[in-house]
mmCIF file of C-alpha atoms in Angstrom:
data_model
loop_
_atom_site.group_PDB
_atom_site.id
_atom_site.type_symbol
_atom_site.label_atom_id
_atom_site.label_comp_id
_atom_site.label_asym_id
_atom_site.label_seq_id
_atom_site.Cartn_x
_atom_site.Cartn_y
_atom_site.Cartn_z
ATOM 1 C CA UNK A 1 79.369 71.092 79.349
ATOM 2 C CA UNK A 2 76.776 71.345 76.581
ATOM 3 C CA UNK A 3 74.085 70.454 79.006
ATOM 4 C CA UNK A 4 75.350 73.009 81.474
ATOM 5 C CA UNK A 5 75.478 75.865 78.916
ATOM 6 C CA UNK A 6 72.092 75.002 77.754
ATOM 7 C CA UNK A 7 70.663 75.177 81.221
ATOM 8 C CA UNK A 8 72.354 78.432 81.738
ATOM 9 C CA UNK A 9 70.802 79.794 78.497
ATOM 10 C CA UNK A 10 67.381 78.599 79.377
ATOM 11 C CA UNK A 11 67.692 79.939 82.932
ATOM 12 C CA UNK A 12 68.515 83.271 81.572
ATOM 13 C CA UNK A 13 65.695 82.978 78.995
ATOM 14 C CA UNK A 14 68.156 83.774 76.151
ATOM 15 C CA UNK A 15 68.848 87.291 77.632
ATOM 16 C CA UNK A 16 72.621 87.036 77.934
ATOM 17 C CA UNK A 17 75.313 85.419 75.935
ATOM 18 C CA UNK A 18 76.844 82.077 77.242
ATOM 19 C CA UNK A 19 80.597 81.728 76.655
ATOM 20 C CA UNK A 20 83.073 79.041 77.329
ATOM 21 C CA UNK A 21 86.676 79.471 78.532
ATOM 22 C CA UNK A 22 88.654 76.267 78.665
ATOM 23 C CA UNK A 23 92.082 74.726 78.191
ATOM 24 C CA UNK A 24 93.320 72.691 75.205
ATOM 25 C CA UNK A 25 92.968 69.516 77.309
ATOM 26 C CA UNK A 26 93.829 67.846 80.495
ATOM 27 C CA UNK A 27 96.424 65.206 81.729
ATOM 28 C CA UNK A 28 93.636 62.583 82.103
ATOM 29 C CA UNK A 29 94.964 59.027 81.421
ATOM 30 C CA UNK A 30 98.533 59.676 82.352
ATOM 31 C CA UNK A 31 100.928 61.203 84.833
ATOM 32 C CA UNK A 32 102.094 64.483 83.536
ATOM 33 C CA UNK A 33 105.817 65.361 83.280
ATOM 34 C CA UNK A 34 107.086 67.743 80.783
ATOM 35 C CA UNK A 35 108.999 65.007 78.828
ATOM 36 C CA UNK A 36 106.029 62.669 78.808
ATOM 37 C CA UNK A 37 103.887 65.415 77.701
ATOM 38 C CA UNK A 38 106.137 66.474 74.816
ATOM 39 C CA UNK A 39 106.619 62.788 73.614
ATOM 40 C CA UNK A 40 102.734 62.510 73.189
ATOM 41 C CA UNK A 41 101.040 62.952 69.945
ATOM 42 C CA UNK A 42 99.864 66.568 69.320
ATOM 43 C CA UNK A 43 97.349 65.612 66.666
ATOM 44 C CA UNK A 44 95.459 63.528 69.048
ATOM 45 C CA UNK A 45 95.407 66.242 71.481
ATOM 46 C CA UNK A 46 94.025 68.626 68.970
ATOM 47 C CA UNK A 47 91.348 66.310 67.648
ATOM 48 C CA UNK A 48 90.065 65.949 71.340
ATOM 49 C CA UNK A 49 89.994 69.523 71.587
ATOM 50 C CA UNK A 50 88.189 69.911 68.183
ATOM 51 C CA UNK A 51 85.680 67.301 69.383
ATOM 52 C CA UNK A 52 85.006 69.169 72.582
ATOM 53 C CA UNK A 53 84.328 72.458 70.722
ATOM 54 C CA UNK A 54 82.134 70.782 68.108
ATOM 55 C CA UNK A 55 79.932 69.005 70.894
ATOM 56 C CA UNK A 56 79.605 72.158 72.911
ATOM 57 C CA UNK A 57 78.781 74.399 69.927
ATOM 58 C CA UNK A 58 76.392 71.848 68.348
ATOM 59 C CA UNK A 59 73.722 73.093 70.811
ATOM 60 C CA UNK A 60 73.625 76.445 69.101
ATOM 61 C CA UNK A 61 74.068 78.212 72.411
ATOM 62 C CA UNK A 62 77.719 78.706 72.656
ATOM 63 C CA UNK A 63 79.408 80.505 69.832
ATOM 64 C CA UNK A 64 82.268 82.137 71.766
ATOM 65 C CA UNK A 65 85.254 80.182 73.205
ATOM 66 C CA UNK A 66 88.175 81.655 75.022
ATOM 67 C CA UNK A 67 91.097 79.041 74.837
ATOM 68 C CA UNK A 68 94.021 78.872 77.132
ATOM 69 C CA UNK A 69 96.588 77.329 75.002
ATOM 70 C CA UNK A 70 97.883 74.880 77.736
ATOM 71 C CA UNK A 71 96.556 71.669 79.195
ATOM 72 C CA UNK A 72 95.177 71.683 82.684
ATOM 73 C CA UNK A 73 97.173 69.376 84.971
ATOM 74 C CA UNK A 74 94.620 67.821 87.364
ATOM 75 C CA UNK A 75 97.325 66.325 89.720
ATOM 76 C CA UNK A 76 96.571 67.789 93.111
ATOM 77 C CA UNK A 77 100.364 68.439 93.538
ATOM 78 C CA UNK A 78 100.140 71.027 90.788
ATOM 79 C CA UNK A 79 99.249 74.434 92.126
ATOM 80 C CA UNK A 80 97.344 77.108 90.045
ATOM 81 C CA UNK A 81 100.555 78.879 89.574
ATOM 82 C CA UNK A 82 102.353 75.792 88.198
ATOM 83 C CA UNK A 83 99.320 75.285 85.926
ATOM 84 C CA UNK A 84 100.028 78.765 84.572
ATOM 85 C CA UNK A 85 103.749 78.257 83.898
ATOM 86 C CA UNK A 86 104.737 74.580 83.516
ATOM 87 C CA UNK A 87 102.652 73.054 80.573
ATOM 88 C CA UNK A 88 103.974 74.289 77.342
ATOM 89 C CA UNK A 89 101.915 76.780 75.385
ATOM 90 C CA UNK A 90 100.550 75.481 72.105
ATOM 91 C CA UNK A 91 99.160 78.423 70.249
ATOM 92 C CA UNK A 92 98.926 76.646 67.026
ATOM 93 C CA UNK A 93 95.912 74.386 68.354
ATOM 94 C CA UNK A 94 94.005 77.625 68.955
ATOM 95 C CA UNK A 95 94.881 79.164 65.596
ATOM 96 C CA UNK A 96 93.956 75.857 63.733
ATOM 97 C CA UNK A 97 90.561 76.037 65.529
ATOM 98 C CA UNK A 98 90.039 79.548 64.637
ATOM 99 C CA UNK A 99 90.666 78.554 60.960
ATOM 100 C CA UNK A 100 88.451 75.491 61.014
ATOM 101 C CA UNK A 101 85.474 77.063 62.782
ATOM 102 C CA UNK A 102 85.173 80.514 61.146
ATOM 103 C CA UNK A 103 81.588 80.489 62.244
ATOM 104 C CA UNK A 104 82.643 80.580 65.854
ATOM 105 C CA UNK A 105 84.400 83.467 67.715
ATOM 106 C CA UNK A 106 87.706 81.908 68.936
ATOM 107 C CA UNK A 107 89.951 83.975 71.234
ATOM 108 C CA UNK A 108 93.524 82.936 72.386
ATOM 109 C CA UNK A 109 94.597 83.020 75.992
ATOM 110 C CA UNK A 110 97.658 82.122 78.046
ATOM 111 C CA UNK A 111 101.167 83.745 78.058
ATOM 112 C CA UNK A 112 100.223 87.082 76.486
ATOM 113 C CA UNK A 113 100.975 89.901 78.854
ATOM 114 C CA UNK A 114 101.407 93.011 76.680
ATOM 115 C CA UNK A 115 99.604 95.053 73.972
ATOM 116 C CA UNK A 116 102.540 94.248 71.674
ATOM 117 C CA UNK A 117 102.031 90.545 72.247
ATOM 118 C CA UNK A 118 98.295 90.798 71.493
ATOM 119 C CA UNK A 119 98.911 92.663 68.241
ATOM 120 C CA UNK A 120 101.568 89.978 67.372
ATOM 121 C CA UNK A 121 99.213 87.149 68.017
ATOM 122 C CA UNK A 122 96.355 88.789 65.911
ATOM 123 C CA UNK A 123 98.832 89.489 63.064
ATOM 124 C CA UNK A 124 99.880 85.938 63.229
ATOM 125 C CA UNK A 125 96.514 84.662 62.650
ATOM 126 C CA UNK A 126 93.825 86.790 61.057
ATOM 127 C CA UNK A 127 91.003 84.310 61.855
ATOM 128 C CA UNK A 128 91.477 84.822 65.684
ATOM 129 C CA UNK A 129 88.680 87.007 67.124
ATOM 130 C CA UNK A 130 90.585 88.073 69.994
ATOM 131 C CA UNK A 131 93.266 87.589 72.512
ATOM 132 C CA UNK A 132 92.395 87.513 76.282
ATOM 133 C CA UNK A 133 94.732 89.086 78.752
ATOM 134 C CA UNK A 134 94.151 88.895 82.522
ATOM 135 C CA UNK A 135 97.054 89.330 84.939
ATOM 136 C CA UNK A 136 99.110 91.295 82.349
ATOM 137 C CA UNK A 137 96.492 93.860 82.189
ATOM 138 C CA UNK A 138 95.768 94.185 85.952
ATOM 139 C CA UNK A 139 99.411 94.349 86.736
ATOM 140 C CA UNK A 140 99.936 97.233 84.373
ATOM 141 C CA UNK A 141 96.632 98.777 83.045
ATOM 142 C CA UNK A 142 98.232 101.933 81.538
ATOM 143 C CA UNK A 143 100.146 99.615 79.119
ATOM 144 C CA UNK A 144 96.982 99.046 77.303
ATOM 145 C CA UNK A 145 95.811 102.535 77.087
ATOM 146 C CA UNK A 146 96.599 102.593 73.384
ATOM 147 C CA UNK A 147 94.737 99.406 72.583
ATOM 148 C CA UNK A 148 92.211 100.917 70.289
ATOM 149 C CA UNK A 149 94.746 102.784 68.301
ATOM 150 C CA UNK A 150 97.237 99.931 68.010
ATOM 151 C CA UNK A 151 94.515 97.171 67.152
ATOM 152 C CA UNK A 152 91.893 99.119 65.188
ATOM 153 C CA UNK A 153 93.987 102.019 63.473
ATOM 154 C CA UNK A 154 91.292 102.222 60.706
ATOM 155 C CA UNK A 155 88.656 103.249 63.278
ATOM 156 C CA UNK A 156 90.798 105.640 65.181
ATOM 157 C CA UNK A 157 88.905 108.795 63.869
ATOM 158 C CA UNK A 158 85.618 107.411 65.205
ATOM 159 C CA UNK A 159 87.109 106.829 68.667
ATOM 160 C CA UNK A 160 86.383 109.236 71.505
ATOM 161 C CA UNK A 161 89.429 110.873 72.807
ATOM 162 C CA UNK A 162 90.694 109.034 76.018
ATOM 163 C CA UNK A 163 92.893 110.483 78.770
ATOM 164 C CA UNK A 164 95.915 112.366 77.803
ATOM 165 C CA UNK A 165 97.893 111.261 80.798
ATOM 166 C CA UNK A 166 97.751 109.453 84.030
ATOM 167 C CA UNK A 167 97.144 112.711 85.930
ATOM 168 C CA UNK A 168 93.862 112.958 84.082
ATOM 169 C CA UNK A 169 92.989 109.379 85.166
ATOM 170 C CA UNK A 170 93.594 110.138 88.727
ATOM 171 C CA UNK A 171 91.621 113.299 88.719
ATOM 172 C CA UNK A 172 88.596 111.509 87.092
ATOM 173 C CA UNK A 173 88.934 108.612 89.435
ATOM 174 C CA UNK A 174 89.200 110.863 92.398
ATOM 175 C CA UNK A 175 85.832 112.274 91.672
ATOM 176 C CA UNK A 176 84.425 108.735 91.586
ATOM 177 C CA UNK A 177 86.198 107.764 94.820
ATOM 178 C CA UNK A 178 84.684 110.867 96.602
ATOM 179 C CA UNK A 179 81.294 109.997 95.381
ATOM 180 C CA UNK A 180 81.458 106.360 96.624
ATOM 181 C CA UNK A 181 83.006 107.219 100.083
ATOM 182 C CA UNK A 182 80.009 109.579 100.621
ATOM 183 C CA UNK A 183 77.644 106.917 99.771
ATOM 184 C CA UNK A 184 79.376 104.082 101.661
ATOM 185 C CA UNK A 185 81.325 103.281 104.705
ATOM 186 C CA UNK A 186 85.160 104.304 104.370
ATOM 187 C CA UNK A 187 86.149 101.507 106.695
ATOM 188 C CA UNK A 188 84.685 98.988 104.258
ATOM 189 C CA UNK A 189 85.273 100.477 100.806
ATOM 190 C CA UNK A 190 88.335 102.461 100.959
ATOM 191 C CA UNK A 191 90.816 99.741 100.279
ATOM 192 C CA UNK A 192 88.825 98.677 97.378
ATOM 193 C CA UNK A 193 88.862 102.105 95.943
ATOM 194 C CA UNK A 194 92.572 102.535 96.299
ATOM 195 C CA UNK A 195 93.328 99.015 94.913
ATOM 196 C CA UNK A 196 91.889 99.840 91.499
ATOM 197 C CA UNK A 197 94.680 102.412 90.957
ATOM 198 C CA UNK A 198 97.628 100.901 92.799
ATOM 199 C CA UNK A 199 99.172 99.491 89.641
ATOM 200 C CA UNK A 200 98.443 102.606 87.394
ATOM 201 C CA UNK A 201 102.277 103.373 87.561
ATOM 202 C CA UNK A 202 103.666 99.876 87.259
ATOM 203 C CA UNK A 203 107.255 99.930 86.057
ATOM 204 C CA UNK A 204 107.892 103.608 87.101
ATOM 205 C CA UNK A 205 110.480 104.973 89.406
ATOM 206 C CA UNK A 206 109.030 105.147 92.884
ATOM 207 C CA UNK A 207 105.875 103.019 91.863
ATOM 208 C CA UNK A 208 106.247 100.961 94.970
ATOM 209 C CA UNK A 209 106.425 104.056 97.208
ATOM 210 C CA UNK A 210 103.253 105.186 95.644
ATOM 211 C CA UNK A 211 101.517 101.738 96.176
ATOM 212 C CA UNK A 212 102.747 101.771 99.908
ATOM 213 C CA UNK A 213 101.396 105.330 100.177
ATOM 214 C CA UNK A 214 98.035 104.215 98.922
ATOM 215 C CA UNK A 215 98.156 101.229 101.052
ATOM 216 C CA UNK A 216 98.786 103.049 104.271
ATOM 217 C CA UNK A 217 96.065 105.633 103.431
ATOM 218 C CA UNK A 218 93.665 103.008 102.755
ATOM 219 C CA UNK A 219 94.132 101.608 106.271
ATOM 220 C CA UNK A 220 93.365 104.902 108.138
ATOM 221 C CA UNK A 221 89.476 104.596 108.409
ATOM 222 C CA UNK A 222 89.839 101.192 110.096
ATOM 223 C CA UNK A 223 92.744 102.344 112.219
ATOM 224 C CA UNK A 224 90.770 105.424 113.393
ATOM 225 C CA UNK A 225 87.778 103.312 114.005
ATOM 226 C CA UNK A 226 89.644 100.899 116.186
ATOM 227 C CA UNK A 227 91.301 103.535 118.115
ATOM 228 C CA UNK A 228 87.916 105.338 118.742
ATOM 229 C CA UNK A 229 86.529 102.006 119.944
ATOM 230 C CA UNK A 230 89.453 101.447 122.429
ATOM 231 C CA UNK A 231 89.585 105.099 123.577
ATOM 232 C CA UNK A 232 86.362 106.993 123.587
ATOM 233 C CA UNK A 233 88.219 110.183 124.029
ATOM 234 C CA UNK A 234 90.023 109.845 120.835
ATOM 235 C CA UNK A 235 89.339 112.551 118.458
ATOM 236 C CA UNK A 236 89.794 111.431 114.766
ATOM 237 C CA UNK A 237 92.045 113.722 112.754
ATOM 238 C CA UNK A 238 90.436 115.774 109.947
ATOM 239 C CA UNK A 239 90.927 114.423 106.526
ATOM 240 C CA UNK A 240 90.669 115.971 103.193
ATOM 241 C CA UNK A 241 88.503 114.191 100.458
ATOM 242 C CA UNK A 242 89.807 110.915 99.187
ATOM 243 C CA UNK A 243 90.543 112.427 95.789
ATOM 244 C CA UNK A 244 93.018 114.978 97.426
ATOM 245 C CA UNK A 245 94.704 112.154 99.323
ATOM 246 C CA UNK A 246 95.298 110.078 96.326
ATOM 247 C CA UNK A 247 96.744 113.258 94.319
ATOM 248 C CA UNK A 248 98.985 114.094 97.235
ATOM 249 C CA UNK A 249 100.439 110.639 97.291
ATOM 250 C CA UNK A 250 100.893 110.547 93.532
ATOM 251 C CA UNK A 251 102.622 114.060 93.388
ATOM 252 C CA UNK A 252 104.707 113.307 96.292
ATOM 253 C CA UNK A 253 106.251 109.887 95.154
ATOM 254 C CA UNK A 254 106.170 110.238 91.252
ATOM 255 C CA UNK A 255 107.785 112.433 88.782
ATOM 256 C CA UNK A 256 106.026 114.931 86.490
ATOM 257 C CA UNK A 257 107.340 112.907 83.489
ATOM 258 C CA UNK A 258 105.478 109.858 84.763
ATOM 259 C CA UNK A 259 102.444 111.537 85.653
ATOM 260 C CA UNK A 260 102.059 113.614 82.322
ATOM 261 C CA UNK A 261 103.604 111.208 79.802
ATOM 262 C CA UNK A 262 100.991 110.710 76.906
ATOM 263 C CA UNK A 263 99.655 107.337 75.992
ATOM 264 C CA UNK A 264 101.733 107.267 72.771
ATOM 265 C CA UNK A 265 104.860 108.208 74.563
ATOM 266 C CA UNK A 266 104.081 105.494 77.075
ATOM 267 C CA UNK A 267 103.487 102.746 74.451
ATOM 268 C CA UNK A 268 106.668 103.674 72.564
ATOM 269 C CA UNK A 269 108.633 103.556 75.970
ATOM 270 C CA UNK A 270 107.183 100.155 76.633
ATOM 271 C CA UNK A 271 108.195 98.879 73.115
ATOM 272 C CA UNK A 272 111.693 100.221 73.701
ATOM 273 C CA UNK A 273 111.899 98.457 77.119
ATOM 274 C CA UNK A 274 110.633 95.160 75.629
ATOM 275 C CA UNK A 275 113.149 95.427 72.865
ATOM 276 C CA UNK A 276 116.018 96.022 75.475
ATOM 277 C CA UNK A 277 114.897 93.248 77.519
ATOM 278 C CA UNK A 278 114.769 90.850 74.535
ATOM 279 C CA UNK A 279 118.203 91.828 73.435
ATOM 280 C CA UNK A 280 119.343 91.245 76.914
ATOM 281 C CA UNK A 281 117.789 87.799 76.976
ATOM 282 C CA UNK A 282 119.458 86.968 73.554
ATOM 283 C CA UNK A 283 122.777 87.912 74.941
ATOM 284 C CA UNK A 284 122.466 85.620 77.956
ATOM 285 C CA UNK A 285 121.198 82.854 75.973
ATOM 286 C CA UNK A 286 124.260 83.135 73.658
ATOM 287 C CA UNK A 287 126.530 83.276 76.566
ATOM 288 C CA UNK A 288 124.903 80.282 78.301
ATOM 289 C CA UNK A 289 124.861 78.374 75.075
ATOM 290 C CA UNK A 290 128.514 78.935 74.343
ATOM 291 C CA UNK A 291 129.796 78.564 77.848
ATOM 292 C CA UNK A 292 127.505 75.754 78.857
ATOM 293 C CA UNK A 293 126.746 77.682 82.182
ATOM 294 C CA UNK A 294 123.887 76.342 84.100
ATOM 295 C CA UNK A 295 121.402 78.082 86.456
ATOM 296 C CA UNK A 296 120.881 81.230 84.533
ATOM 297 C CA UNK A 297 117.125 81.971 83.828
ATOM 298 C CA UNK A 298 115.632 84.416 81.599
ATOM 299 C CA UNK A 299 113.107 85.050 84.420
ATOM 300 C CA UNK A 300 116.177 86.622 86.250
ATOM 301 C CA UNK A 301 116.793 89.250 83.690
ATOM 302 C CA UNK A 302 113.985 91.570 84.623
ATOM 303 C CA UNK A 303 111.365 90.886 87.409
ATOM 304 C CA UNK A 304 107.967 90.446 85.826
ATOM 305 C CA UNK A 305 105.360 93.057 86.452
ATOM 306 C CA UNK A 306 102.778 90.211 86.835
ATOM 307 C CA UNK A 307 104.883 88.734 89.676
ATOM 308 C CA UNK A 308 105.152 92.042 91.445
ATOM 309 C CA UNK A 309 101.397 92.426 91.252
ATOM 310 C CA UNK A 310 100.794 89.134 92.662
ATOM 311 C CA UNK A 311 103.172 89.869 95.564
ATOM 312 C CA UNK A 312 101.418 93.115 96.211
ATOM 313 C CA UNK A 313 98.000 91.278 96.097
ATOM 314 C CA UNK A 314 99.152 88.880 98.775
ATOM 315 C CA UNK A 315 100.403 91.920 100.862
ATOM 316 C CA UNK A 316 96.895 93.344 100.512
ATOM 317 C CA UNK A 317 95.192 90.163 101.665
ATOM 318 C CA UNK A 318 97.689 90.108 104.660
ATOM 319 C CA UNK A 319 96.806 93.657 105.613
ATOM 320 C CA UNK A 320 93.000 93.111 105.143
ATOM 321 C CA UNK A 321 93.303 90.067 107.542
ATOM 322 C CA UNK A 322 95.222 92.188 110.069
ATOM 323 C CA UNK A 323 92.581 95.013 109.928
ATOM 324 C CA UNK A 324 89.852 92.564 110.341
ATOM 325 C CA UNK A 325 91.187 91.179 113.794
#
């Protein structure tokens, strides 16, 4: 890895930073099972991780490490999804690295899906330089709109004012979408344009209808092109600009409360929802523990927005394959 990063640095002639994202280890040398893994020594695992970071950083090229706090199971029977869920998280390894390598930028990754979770991890370990969030952000981007205010309150006076609500986001994005459709081919880019805002209202009433509306509208250009190819006499219906179509779908399916709720109100609501979900989990855990009931999972309490996003992404891929036929 050190040789690879050095080659990248030289190939870019030092014009861009080279960073490393890795896991805390692998299952090399043994067959992974959860019980087998938990029985193995954590100190040995940490020392291997530390050695890896030392070697890669010793070249002087890499100073930023984003570390997913799980091992990577290399067994072919383990899917990427299994690798994101089954190996236990060991945040303490990443925190320890941050404390022992203050000259490096160490960011924690894995299992953190909310802004409140990011703040909790940064408060837990002041030496951490950041927390990387992937699927949690993509599945519910508006949940992170208060990131600067929550994570950097001392700098809030220096921040430029952001959007006051999601209606403003849609209005601004609509202008961009119109510009891109004029420059490009709607049959090729419209689905990409609508996908970017499909999860802007994740968790809101009728959010699924909003996504379905965007998805159907995104398929119109290819549908019309296909009909024109099959029937030369077909007349394509006149369409308003993409920005108007987006706004019409949003105002048709979503409430004014969802459209105009401020970032602060949205963040407070998310905190309240997380608190209620945690209380619900605690009650279920108590009932399960006291009754010995089996088969009850915390995952059934409230469907994860990340899972919802992954499902919709698969639906998008199916739609794209159908349109390409």
